[in-house]
mmCIF file of C-alpha atoms and ligand atoms in Angstrom:
data_model
loop_
_atom_site.group_PDB
_atom_site.id
_atom_site.type_symbol
_atom_site.label_atom_id
_atom_site.label_comp_id
_atom_site.label_asym_id
_atom_site.label_seq_id
_atom_site.Cartn_x
_atom_site.Cartn_y
_atom_site.Cartn_z
ATOM 1 C CA MET A 1 0.000 0.000 0.000
ATOM 2 C CA THR A 2 1.313 3.454 -0.829
ATOM 3 C CA ASP A 3 1.899 5.918 1.986
ATOM 4 C CA THR A 4 -0.966 8.050 0.695
ATOM 5 C CA LEU A 5 -3.399 5.142 0.692
ATOM 6 C CA HIS A 6 -2.207 4.168 4.143
ATOM 7 C CA ALA A 7 -2.933 7.712 5.278
ATOM 8 C CA LEU A 8 -6.501 7.330 4.041
ATOM 9 C CA THR A 9 -7.071 3.884 5.536
ATOM 10 C CA SER A 10 -5.602 4.921 8.889
ATOM 11 C CA ARG A 11 -8.116 7.726 9.457
ATOM 12 C CA ARG A 12 -10.455 7.179 12.329
ATOM 13 C CA SER A 13 -12.721 9.562 14.161
ATOM 14 C CA ALA A 14 -11.676 10.850 17.546
ATOM 15 C CA LYS A 15 -14.468 12.279 19.682
ATOM 16 C CA PHE A 16 -12.365 13.456 22.580
ATOM 17 C CA LEU A 17 -9.995 16.180 21.488
ATOM 18 C CA ARG A 18 -7.899 18.888 23.055
ATOM 19 C CA GLY A 19 -5.528 21.608 21.889
ATOM 20 C CA PRO A 20 -3.654 22.345 19.838
ATOM 21 C CA GLY A 21 -5.902 22.587 16.842
ATOM 22 C CA PRO A 22 -4.720 23.547 13.359
ATOM 23 C CA ASP A 23 -3.214 27.006 12.918
ATOM 24 C CA ALA A 24 -4.782 29.455 10.457
ATOM 25 C CA GLN A 25 -2.585 28.395 7.535
ATOM 26 C CA THR A 26 -3.234 24.693 8.059
ATOM 27 C CA LEU A 27 -6.959 25.299 8.464
ATOM 28 C CA ARG A 28 -6.991 27.234 5.189
ATOM 29 C CA LYS A 29 -5.309 24.290 3.449
ATOM 30 C CA MET A 30 -7.890 21.972 4.943
ATOM 31 C CA PHE A 31 -10.656 24.139 3.471
ATOM 32 C CA GLN A 32 -8.828 24.102 0.123
ATOM 33 C CA ALA A 33 -9.082 20.312 0.289
ATOM 34 C CA ALA A 34 -12.781 20.675 1.154
ATOM 35 C CA ALA A 35 -13.237 22.629 -2.077
ATOM 36 C CA CYS A 36 -11.850 19.688 -4.110
ATOM 37 C CA ALA A 37 -14.968 17.569 -3.746
ATOM 38 C CA PRO A 38 -16.773 16.277 -6.849
ATOM 39 C CA ASP A 39 -19.441 18.832 -7.591
ATOM 40 C CA HIS A 40 -22.024 18.408 -10.358
ATOM 41 C CA GLY A 41 -22.767 21.785 -11.945
ATOM 42 C CA ALA A 42 -19.994 23.522 -9.952
ATOM 43 C CA LEU A 43 -22.553 24.698 -7.408
ATOM 44 C CA ARG A 44 -20.056 24.639 -4.503
ATOM 45 C CA PRO A 45 -22.880 23.575 -2.196
ATOM 46 C CA TRP A 46 -20.736 23.309 0.961
ATOM 47 C CA ARG A 47 -20.729 26.048 3.610
ATOM 48 C CA TYR A 48 -18.599 26.131 6.759
ATOM 49 C CA VAL A 49 -18.623 28.295 9.871
ATOM 50 C CA VAL A 50 -15.507 28.320 12.071
ATOM 51 C CA ILE A 51 -16.097 28.424 15.833
ATOM 52 C CA GLU A 52 -12.722 28.610 17.494
ATOM 53 C CA GLY A 53 -11.466 28.986 21.039
ATOM 54 C CA PRO A 54 -13.097 28.650 24.454
ATOM 55 C CA GLN A 55 -15.157 31.839 24.298
ATOM 56 C CA ALA A 56 -16.870 31.152 20.971
ATOM 57 C CA ILE A 57 -17.258 27.437 21.725
ATOM 58 C CA GLY A 58 -18.699 28.282 25.151
ATOM 59 C CA ARG A 59 -21.235 30.549 23.460
ATOM 60 C CA LEU A 60 -22.049 27.766 21.005
ATOM 61 C CA ALA A 61 -22.693 25.460 23.968
ATOM 62 C CA ASP A 62 -24.998 28.037 25.607
ATOM 63 C CA MET A 63 -26.871 28.675 22.351
ATOM 64 C CA ALA A 64 -27.268 25.032 21.307
ATOM 65 C CA ILE A 65 -28.165 23.682 24.748
ATOM 66 C CA GLY A 66 -30.655 26.536 25.224
ATOM 67 C CA ALA A 67 -32.249 25.846 21.833
ATOM 68 C CA VAL A 68 -32.493 22.095 22.444
ATOM 69 C CA ARG A 69 -34.105 22.725 25.852
ATOM 70 C CA ALA A 70 -36.496 25.270 24.320
ATOM 71 C CA SER A 71 -37.469 22.684 21.676
ATOM 72 C CA GLY A 72 -38.709 20.451 24.504
ATOM 73 C CA ASP A 73 -36.323 17.591 23.709
ATOM 74 C CA PRO A 74 -36.436 15.440 26.888
ATOM 75 C CA ARG A 75 -32.986 13.991 26.123
ATOM 76 C CA MET A 76 -31.304 17.238 27.211
ATOM 77 C CA THR A 77 -31.202 16.377 30.907
ATOM 78 C CA ASP A 78 -28.966 18.181 33.394
ATOM 79 C CA GLU A 79 -26.605 15.207 33.197
ATOM 80 C CA LYS A 80 -26.490 15.345 29.393
ATOM 81 C CA GLU A 81 -25.891 19.111 29.484
ATOM 82 C CA LYS A 82 -22.970 18.604 31.864
ATOM 83 C CA ALA A 83 -21.449 15.942 29.584
ATOM 84 C CA VAL A 84 -21.869 18.105 26.469
ATOM 85 C CA ARG A 85 -20.271 21.108 28.168
ATOM 86 C CA GLN A 86 -17.373 18.985 29.446
ATOM 87 C CA TRP A 87 -16.830 17.538 25.967
ATOM 88 C CA LEU A 88 -16.870 20.942 24.283
ATOM 89 C CA ALA A 89 -14.688 22.631 26.901
ATOM 90 C CA GLU A 90 -11.646 20.662 25.731
ATOM 91 C CA ILE A 91 -12.142 21.116 21.983
ATOM 92 C CA PRO A 92 -10.080 23.854 20.285
ATOM 93 C CA LEU A 93 -12.061 24.098 17.063
ATOM 94 C CA ILE A 94 -15.594 23.385 15.910
ATOM 95 C CA VAL A 95 -16.627 23.761 12.278
ATOM 96 C CA ALA A 96 -20.355 23.914 11.572
ATOM 97 C CA VAL A 97 -21.309 22.600 8.147
ATOM 98 C CA ALA A 98 -24.312 23.036 5.889
ATOM 99 C CA GLN A 99 -25.418 22.321 2.366
ATOM 100 C CA LYS A 100 -26.429 25.438 0.457
ATOM 101 C CA ILE A 101 -29.498 24.370 -1.491
ATOM 102 C CA ASP A 102 -29.884 25.332 -5.140
ATOM 103 C CA HIS A 103 -33.681 25.204 -5.443
ATOM 104 C CA GLY A 104 -35.215 24.090 -8.685
ATOM 105 C CA GLY A 105 -32.009 24.043 -10.711
ATOM 106 C CA ARG A 106 -30.919 21.213 -13.005
ATOM 107 C CA ILE A 107 -28.840 19.456 -10.328
ATOM 108 C CA PRO A 108 -31.007 17.307 -8.020
ATOM 109 C CA GLU A 109 -30.785 18.273 -4.347
ATOM 110 C CA GLN A 110 -29.552 14.773 -3.539
ATOM 111 C CA GLU A 111 -26.461 15.426 -5.665
ATOM 112 C CA GLN A 112 -25.870 18.744 -3.945
ATOM 113 C CA LEU A 113 -26.053 16.960 -0.586
ATOM 114 C CA LEU A 114 -23.599 14.310 -1.782
ATOM 115 C CA ALA A 115 -21.157 16.999 -2.951
ATOM 116 C CA ALA A 116 -21.381 18.707 0.447
ATOM 117 C CA GLY A 117 -20.797 15.340 2.169
ATOM 118 C CA ALA A 118 -17.804 14.655 -0.088
ATOM 119 C CA SER A 119 -16.433 18.079 0.840
ATOM 120 C CA VAL A 120 -16.717 17.210 4.531
ATOM 121 C CA MET A 121 -14.934 13.909 3.886
ATOM 122 C CA ASN A 122 -12.081 15.801 2.240
ATOM 123 C CA LEU A 123 -11.933 18.116 5.231
ATOM 124 C CA LEU A 124 -11.840 15.170 7.656
ATOM 125 C CA ASN A 125 -9.089 13.506 5.620
ATOM 126 C CA ALA A 126 -7.177 16.774 5.405
ATOM 127 C CA ALA A 127 -7.377 17.107 9.196
ATOM 128 C CA HIS A 128 -6.040 13.571 9.561
ATOM 129 C CA LEU A 129 -3.273 14.133 7.013
ATOM 130 C CA SER A 130 -2.307 17.317 8.875
ATOM 131 C CA GLY A 131 -1.914 15.341 12.093
ATOM 132 C CA PHE A 132 -5.228 16.205 13.760
ATOM 133 C CA GLY A 133 -8.185 14.211 14.953
ATOM 134 C CA ALA A 134 -11.753 15.044 14.007
ATOM 135 C CA PHE A 135 -15.290 13.973 14.781
ATOM 136 C CA TRP A 136 -18.515 14.658 12.855
ATOM 137 C CA SER A 137 -21.446 15.098 15.222
ATOM 138 C CA THR A 138 -25.101 15.711 14.574
ATOM 139 C CA GLY A 139 -25.657 16.281 18.279
ATOM 140 C CA LEU A 140 -25.691 19.818 19.698
ATOM 141 C CA GLY A 141 -29.117 20.597 18.268
ATOM 142 C CA THR A 142 -28.270 19.931 14.622
ATOM 143 C CA TYR A 143 -31.943 19.253 13.887
ATOM 144 C CA VAL A 144 -33.250 22.217 15.880
ATOM 145 C CA GLU A 145 -33.903 25.020 13.409
ATOM 146 C CA ALA A 146 -32.992 27.785 15.877
ATOM 147 C CA VAL A 147 -29.448 26.399 16.057
ATOM 148 C CA GLN A 148 -28.741 26.578 12.346
ATOM 149 C CA GLU A 149 -30.414 29.983 12.133
ATOM 150 C CA ALA A 150 -28.207 31.315 14.953
ATOM 151 C CA LEU A 151 -25.183 30.174 12.952
ATOM 152 C CA GLY A 152 -26.389 32.069 9.891
ATOM 153 C CA PHE A 153 -27.727 29.119 7.897
ATOM 154 C CA ASP A 154 -31.275 30.156 7.105
ATOM 155 C CA ALA A 155 -33.403 27.038 6.958
ATOM 156 C CA LEU A 156 -35.005 27.925 3.638
ATOM 157 C CA ASP A 157 -31.747 27.736 1.717
ATOM 158 C CA HIS A 158 -29.637 25.399 3.828
ATOM 159 C CA LYS A 159 -29.690 21.843 5.042
ATOM 160 C CA PHE A 160 -27.705 21.857 8.259
ATOM 161 C CA LEU A 161 -25.296 18.925 8.439
ATOM 162 C CA GLY A 162 -23.863 19.258 11.935
ATOM 163 C CA PHE A 163 -20.567 19.989 13.591
ATOM 164 C CA LEU A 164 -16.977 18.887 13.043
ATOM 165 C CA ALA A 165 -14.848 18.864 16.165
ATOM 166 C CA ILE A 166 -11.162 19.181 15.267
ATOM 167 C CA GLY A 167 -8.080 19.040 17.478
ATOM 168 C CA THR A 168 -5.499 16.725 18.972
ATOM 169 C CA PRO A 169 -6.869 13.306 19.973
ATOM 170 C CA ALA A 170 -6.975 12.975 23.760
ATOM 171 C CA ALA A 171 -5.990 9.295 23.481
ATOM 172 C CA ASP A 172 -4.398 7.034 20.906
ATOM 173 C CA SER A 173 -7.146 4.549 20.136
ATOM 174 C CA GLY A 174 -5.227 2.450 17.583
ATOM 175 C CA PRO A 175 -6.497 1.326 14.183
ATOM 176 C CA ALA A 176 -10.236 1.056 13.576
ATOM 177 C CA LYS A 177 -11.823 -2.243 12.545
ATOM 178 C CA ARG A 178 -13.126 -1.860 9.002
ATOM 179 C CA PRO A 179 -15.247 -4.208 6.892
ATOM 180 C CA GLU A 180 -13.559 -6.296 4.228
ATOM 181 C CA PRO A 181 -14.318 -5.026 0.688
ATOM 182 C CA GLU A 182 -15.842 -8.423 -0.201
ATOM 183 C CA SER A 183 -18.658 -7.691 2.242
ATOM 184 C CA PHE A 184 -19.865 -4.641 0.314
ATOM 185 C CA VAL A 185 -18.506 -4.953 -3.254
ATOM 186 C CA ARG A 186 -19.716 -7.258 -5.991
ATOM 187 C CA VAL A 187 -19.074 -7.579 -9.713
ATOM 188 C CA TRP A 188 -21.760 -7.247 -12.381
ATOM 189 C CA THR A 189 -20.936 -8.838 -15.721
ATOM 190 C CA GLY A 190 -23.978 -7.948 -17.783
ATOM 191 C CA GLU A 191 -26.559 -10.536 -16.719
ATOM 192 C CA ALA A 192 -29.639 -8.812 -15.342
ATOM 193 C CA VAL A 193 -29.908 -9.668 -11.646
ATOM 194 C CA GLY A 194 -32.865 -11.988 -11.030
ATOM 195 C CA ALA A 195 -33.263 -12.820 -14.757
HETATM 196 C C1 FMN B 201 -23.344 12.814 9.247
HETATM 197 C C2 FMN B 201 -22.765 12.125 10.448
HETATM 198 C C3 FMN B 201 -23.208 12.465 11.716
HETATM 199 C C4 FMN B 201 -22.718 11.833 12.854
HETATM 200 N N1 FMN B 201 -23.177 12.180 14.085
HETATM 201 C C5 FMN B 201 -22.729 11.526 15.183
HETATM 202 C C6 FMN B 201 -23.209 11.878 16.476
HETATM 203 O O1 FMN B 201 -24.005 12.803 16.635
HETATM 204 N N2 FMN B 201 -22.765 11.151 17.521
HETATM 205 C C7 FMN B 201 -21.877 10.101 17.368
HETATM 206 O O2 FMN B 201 -21.513 9.465 18.365
HETATM 207 N N3 FMN B 201 -21.371 9.780 16.158
HETATM 208 C C8 FMN B 201 -21.777 10.468 15.060
HETATM 209 N N4 FMN B 201 -21.287 10.145 13.825
HETATM 210 C C9 FMN B 201 -20.282 9.067 13.717
HETATM 211 C C10 FMN B 201 -18.870 9.547 14.032
HETATM 212 O O3 FMN B 201 -18.595 10.804 13.448
HETATM 213 C C11 FMN B 201 -17.839 8.527 13.501
HETATM 214 O O4 FMN B 201 -17.916 8.443 12.102
HETATM 215 C C12 FMN B 201 -18.051 7.160 14.098
HETATM 216 O O5 FMN B 201 -17.786 7.231 15.472
HETATM 217 C C13 FMN B 201 -17.182 6.075 13.452
HETATM 218 O O6 FMN B 201 -15.840 6.451 13.447
HETATM 219 P P1 FMN B 201 -14.983 6.388 12.127
HETATM 220 O O7 FMN B 201 -15.260 7.652 11.381
HETATM 221 O O8 FMN B 201 -13.574 6.236 12.572
HETATM 222 O O9 FMN B 201 -15.454 5.165 11.381
HETATM 223 C C14 FMN B 201 -21.740 10.802 12.699
HETATM 224 C C15 FMN B 201 -21.268 10.475 11.413
HETATM 225 C C16 FMN B 201 -21.773 11.122 10.307
HETATM 226 C C17 FMN B 201 -21.270 10.740 8.941
#
């Protein structure tokens, strides 16, 4: 396996992160990688908001926890709030991500969503290749409209896709167990399946 392929296959998510996070130049390069996603119609349907440092991340925690509580979600107990705040307090960088929707154009919205997802994957790989850990979370009120609106993603034109926590992994968790390709790949030779 080439070193580059090994770099890809060695990526694994790390939920618990601490500083340091990427510096401004590295983060910019990571976003350049995010812009290299396949993108039908060149719509650039990915949007990112950087939330960096304890003050901004603390405000994100206040905003998101408040919005989830206001939505009446019974899962946001005092215990859960404490755990969320403790998790966020250690993280140097959060990137909120959304798909910008092109309504009624020639590119189906599903393809726009896939392009945005591919962009996130590039960002996660770029973080890994730059020596950082990352974790994609759709917690923190991702599906509460007030949260995405507070981040500037108006719900009419955006599908909010959650948060990427980026930093230095708090622990070395070793290689992830991955499925063998044979379990999800098959060959089609021209015979109609079921014929
Ligand atoms: C769109 C998306 C949202 C996710 N949201 C959560 C989440 O809210 N909580 C969680 O524990 N894992 C979530 N995950 C899974 C983790 O980010 C991670 O992929 C998983 O722990 C497996 O690790 P791996 O990426 O090394 O395979 C999400 C993954 C994706 C793709």
